[in-house]
């Protein structure tokens, strides 16, 4: 059974704090690793898709790294703002028979206090 | 352009009743996925459609669940004889094709079975 683990489960930070989350995934049959941002009652919003070992991607104050050999990815938020409050989902895309299906972690719920 | 849309946004139903959830994917996307998130769980894959190929039903939790995709576009997920454990947020996503990395999600249908 393919399993994606995210930590921490939830996080409360003050505005201006920098923070990071971890996603662990199987290191075999890797195709891609996705990060999504999901606010309640809205569509999950794609942040990053990473495919190559060593990938680093950045979008504004948010960045992510990927290590496919050891099976982990980090998401960093610099200078958190209240509008960053959301659940951050990591999803693993397997190569092969189930290619295309995303296997999600349970998410990290971030709350940023003004 | 228009994103993925889903209807209804909320559905409350009595145990034992049948429900239908609808998904309108992005025009031109040949791949369509259904996922659900039950309370305290991560998003789990349910079913996948790719063009005119037979759907991948490997994620459907029981034979009370079925889905169809008419004309390669709109999809309907049907749950027969609903049970309380079916209460969840049901998300639909579409992508250009199965090999495409990006999946675009709808806002979901929150199903509550009383």
Coordinates of C-alpha atoms in Angstrom, one line a residue:
Chain A
X1 CA 0.0 0.0 0.0
X2 CA 1.4 3.4 -1.0
X3 CA 1.4 5.8 1.8
X4 CA 2.1 9.6 1.9
X5 CA 2.8 11.1 5.3
X6 CA 2.7 14.8 6.2
X7 CA 3.9 16.5 9.3
X8 CA 2.9 18.3 11.3
X9 CA -0.8 17.7 11.3
X10 CA -1.5 21.3 12.2
X11 CA 0.5 24.4 12.9
X12 CA -0.3 27.7 14.6
X13 CA 2.1 30.6 13.9
X14 CA 2.2 34.3 14.3
X15 CA 2.2 36.7 11.3
X16 CA 5.7 37.1 10.1
X17 CA 7.0 33.7 11.2
X18 CA 8.6 31.5 8.7
X19 CA 7.5 27.8 8.7
X20 CA 8.0 24.6 6.9
X21 CA 6.2 21.3 6.5
X22 CA 7.3 17.8 5.5
X23 CA 5.9 15.3 3.1
X24 CA 7.2 11.7 3.0
X25 CA 6.4 9.4 0.1
X26 CA 7.5 6.1 -1.5
X27 CA 10.9 6.4 -3.2
X28 CA 10.1 3.8 -5.8
X29 CA 8.0 4.2 -9.0
X30 CA 8.2 8.0 -8.6
X31 CA 6.4 10.1 -11.3
X32 CA 5.7 13.4 -9.7
X33 CA 5.1 15.2 -6.4
X34 CA 2.4 17.8 -6.0
X35 CA 1.7 20.5 -3.4
X36 CA -1.7 21.9 -3.2
X37 CA -3.2 24.7 -1.0
X38 CA -6.8 24.1 0.1
X39 CA -9.0 26.6 1.7
X40 CA -12.4 25.6 3.1
X41 CA -15.2 25.6 0.5
X42 CA -12.8 26.3 -2.3
X43 CA -11.0 24.2 -5.0
X44 CA -7.6 22.9 -4.0
X45 CA -5.1 25.2 -5.7
X46 CA -2.0 23.8 -7.3
X47 CA 1.2 25.3 -5.9
X48 CA 4.0 23.1 -7.3
X49 CA 4.5 20.0 -9.4
X50 CA 8.0 18.6 -9.0
X51 CA 9.4 15.7 -11.1
X52 CA 13.2 15.7 -10.7
X53 CA 15.3 14.8 -7.8
X54 CA 16.8 18.0 -6.4
X55 CA 14.0 20.2 -7.8
X56 CA 13.5 23.5 -6.0
X57 CA 10.5 25.6 -6.9
X58 CA 9.5 29.0 -5.7
X59 CA 6.3 31.1 -5.9
X60 CA 6.5 34.4 -4.0
X61 CA 7.1 33.6 -0.4
X62 CA 6.5 29.9 -0.8
X63 CA 9.1 27.4 -2.0
X64 CA 9.5 23.6 -2.1
X65 CA 12.3 21.1 -2.4
X66 CA 12.3 17.5 -3.6
X67 CA 14.4 14.5 -2.7
X68 CA 13.1 11.4 -4.6
X69 CA 15.9 9.1 -3.5
X70 CA 15.0 9.4 0.1
X71 CA 11.3 10.1 -0.5
X72 CA 10.7 13.5 1.0
X73 CA 9.7 17.0 0.1
X74 CA 9.7 20.2 2.2
X75 CA 7.4 23.2 1.7
X76 CA 8.6 26.5 3.1
X77 CA 6.6 29.7 3.8
X78 CA 8.6 32.8 4.5
X79 CA 7.0 35.6 6.5
X80 CA 3.6 33.9 7.0
X81 CA 0.5 36.1 6.5
X82 CA -3.0 35.5 7.7
X83 CA -4.1 34.8 4.1
X84 CA -1.7 31.8 4.1
X85 CA -4.0 30.1 6.5
X86 CA -5.2 26.9 4.7
X87 CA -4.5 23.2 4.5
X88 CA -1.5 22.3 2.5
X89 CA -1.7 18.9 0.8
X90 CA 1.1 16.8 -0.6
X91 CA 0.3 14.2 -3.3
X92 CA 2.4 11.5 -4.9
X93 CA 1.9 10.5 -8.5
X94 CA 3.1 6.9 -9.2
X95 CA 4.6 5.8 -12.4
X96 CA 3.0 2.7 -14.0
X97 CA -0.4 1.1 -13.8
X98 CA -2.0 3.7 -11.6
X99 CA -0.2 6.6 -13.3
X100 CA -2.2 9.7 -13.0
X101 CA -4.0 8.9 -9.7
X102 CA -2.8 11.1 -6.9
X103 CA -2.1 9.6 -3.5
X104 CA -2.6 12.3 -0.9
X105 CA -1.3 12.8 2.6
X106 CA -3.7 14.0 5.2
X107 CA -2.5 17.6 4.9
X108 CA -1.0 20.2 7.3
X109 CA -3.5 22.7 8.5
X110 CA -1.8 26.1 8.9
X111 CA -3.3 28.9 11.0
X112 CA -1.5 32.3 10.9
X113 CA -2.5 34.7 13.7
X114 CA -2.4 38.4 13.0
Chain B
X1 CA -11.4 30.0 -19.1
X2 CA -13.9 28.1 -16.9
X3 CA -12.5 25.8 -14.3
X4 CA -13.9 22.5 -13.1
X5 CA -17.4 22.9 -11.6
X6 CA -19.4 20.6 -9.3
X7 CA -22.9 20.5 -8.2
X8 CA -24.5 20.6 -5.7
X9 CA -22.0 22.3 -3.4
X10 CA -23.8 20.8 -0.4
X11 CA -26.1 17.9 -0.1
X12 CA -27.9 16.5 3.0
X13 CA -29.6 13.2 2.5
X14 CA -31.2 10.6 4.7
X15 CA -29.6 7.2 5.2
X16 CA -30.7 4.8 2.6
X17 CA -31.5 7.3 -0.1
X18 CA -29.6 7.5 -3.5
X19 CA -27.6 10.6 -4.4
X20 CA -26.0 11.9 -7.6
X21 CA -23.1 14.3 -7.7
X22 CA -22.1 16.1 -10.9
X23 CA -18.8 17.2 -12.3
X24 CA -18.2 19.4 -15.3
X25 CA -14.5 19.2 -16.3
X26 CA -12.4 21.8 -18.1
X27 CA -13.3 21.7 -21.8
X28 CA -10.9 19.5 -23.8
X29 CA -9.6 17.6 -20.8
X30 CA -9.8 13.9 -21.5
X31 CA -8.9 12.7 -18.0
X32 CA -11.4 13.0 -15.1
X33 CA -10.9 11.9 -11.5
X34 CA -13.1 11.6 -8.5
X35 CA -11.7 11.8 -5.0
X36 CA -13.2 12.1 -1.5
X37 CA -12.1 13.3 1.8
X38 CA -13.8 11.8 4.9
X39 CA -13.4 13.4 8.3
X40 CA -9.9 13.0 9.6
X41 CA -8.7 11.3 6.4
X42 CA -6.7 12.4 3.4
X43 CA -8.1 12.7 0.0
X44 CA -8.6 9.2 -1.4
X45 CA -8.9 8.3 -5.1
X46 CA -12.2 6.8 -6.2
X47 CA -12.4 6.4 -10.0
X48 CA -10.7 7.7 -13.1
X49 CA -11.9 8.2 -16.7
X50 CA -9.6 8.6 -19.7
X51 CA -11.3 9.3 -23.0
X52 CA -13.3 6.3 -24.2
X53 CA -11.3 3.8 -22.3
X54 CA -12.8 1.6 -19.6
X55 CA -12.7 3.6 -16.3
X56 CA -10.3 2.7 -13.5
X57 CA -12.7 1.8 -10.6
X58 CA -10.1 0.5 -8.3
X59 CA -10.8 3.1 -5.6
X60 CA -14.5 2.7 -5.3
X61 CA -15.2 1.6 -1.7
X62 CA -18.2 -0.6 -2.4
X63 CA -20.6 -1.6 -5.1
X64 CA -23.0 1.1 -3.9
X65 CA -20.7 3.6 -5.7
X66 CA -20.8 4.0 -9.5
X67 CA -19.9 6.7 -11.9
X68 CA -20.3 7.4 -15.6
X69 CA -19.0 10.0 -18.0
X70 CA -21.2 10.9 -20.9
X71 CA -19.8 12.0 -24.2
X72 CA -16.3 12.3 -22.7
X73 CA -17.3 15.3 -20.7
X74 CA -19.7 15.6 -17.8
X75 CA -19.4 12.9 -15.1
X76 CA -21.9 11.8 -12.5
X77 CA -21.0 9.9 -9.3
X78 CA -23.9 7.9 -7.9
X79 CA -24.1 6.6 -4.4
X80 CA -26.9 4.1 -3.8
X81 CA -28.5 3.4 -0.4
X82 CA -26.3 6.0 1.3
X83 CA -24.7 5.2 4.7
X84 CA -23.4 7.6 7.3
X85 CA -19.8 6.7 6.5
X86 CA -20.4 8.1 3.0
X87 CA -20.4 11.6 4.5
X88 CA -17.4 13.4 3.0
X89 CA -16.3 16.1 0.6
X90 CA -16.3 14.7 -2.9
X91 CA -13.9 16.3 -5.3
X92 CA -13.6 16.1 -9.0
X93 CA -10.5 16.9 -11.0
X94 CA -9.6 16.9 -14.7
X95 CA -6.4 17.0 -16.6
X96 CA -5.4 17.2 -20.3
X97 CA -4.7 13.4 -20.2
X98 CA -3.5 10.7 -17.8
X99 CA 0.2 11.5 -18.3
X100 CA -0.3 15.2 -17.6
X101 CA 1.1 16.3 -14.3
X102 CA -1.4 19.0 -13.6
X103 CA -4.8 18.1 -12.2
X104 CA -7.4 20.9 -11.8
X105 CA -9.9 20.5 -9.0
X106 CA -13.5 21.6 -8.6
X107 CA -14.7 23.1 -5.3
X108 CA -16.3 19.8 -4.2
X109 CA -19.6 18.6 -3.0
X110 CA -20.0 18.3 0.8
X111 CA -22.3 15.2 1.4
X112 CA -23.9 14.7 4.8
X113 CA -25.9 11.5 5.4
X114 CA -28.1 11.8 8.4

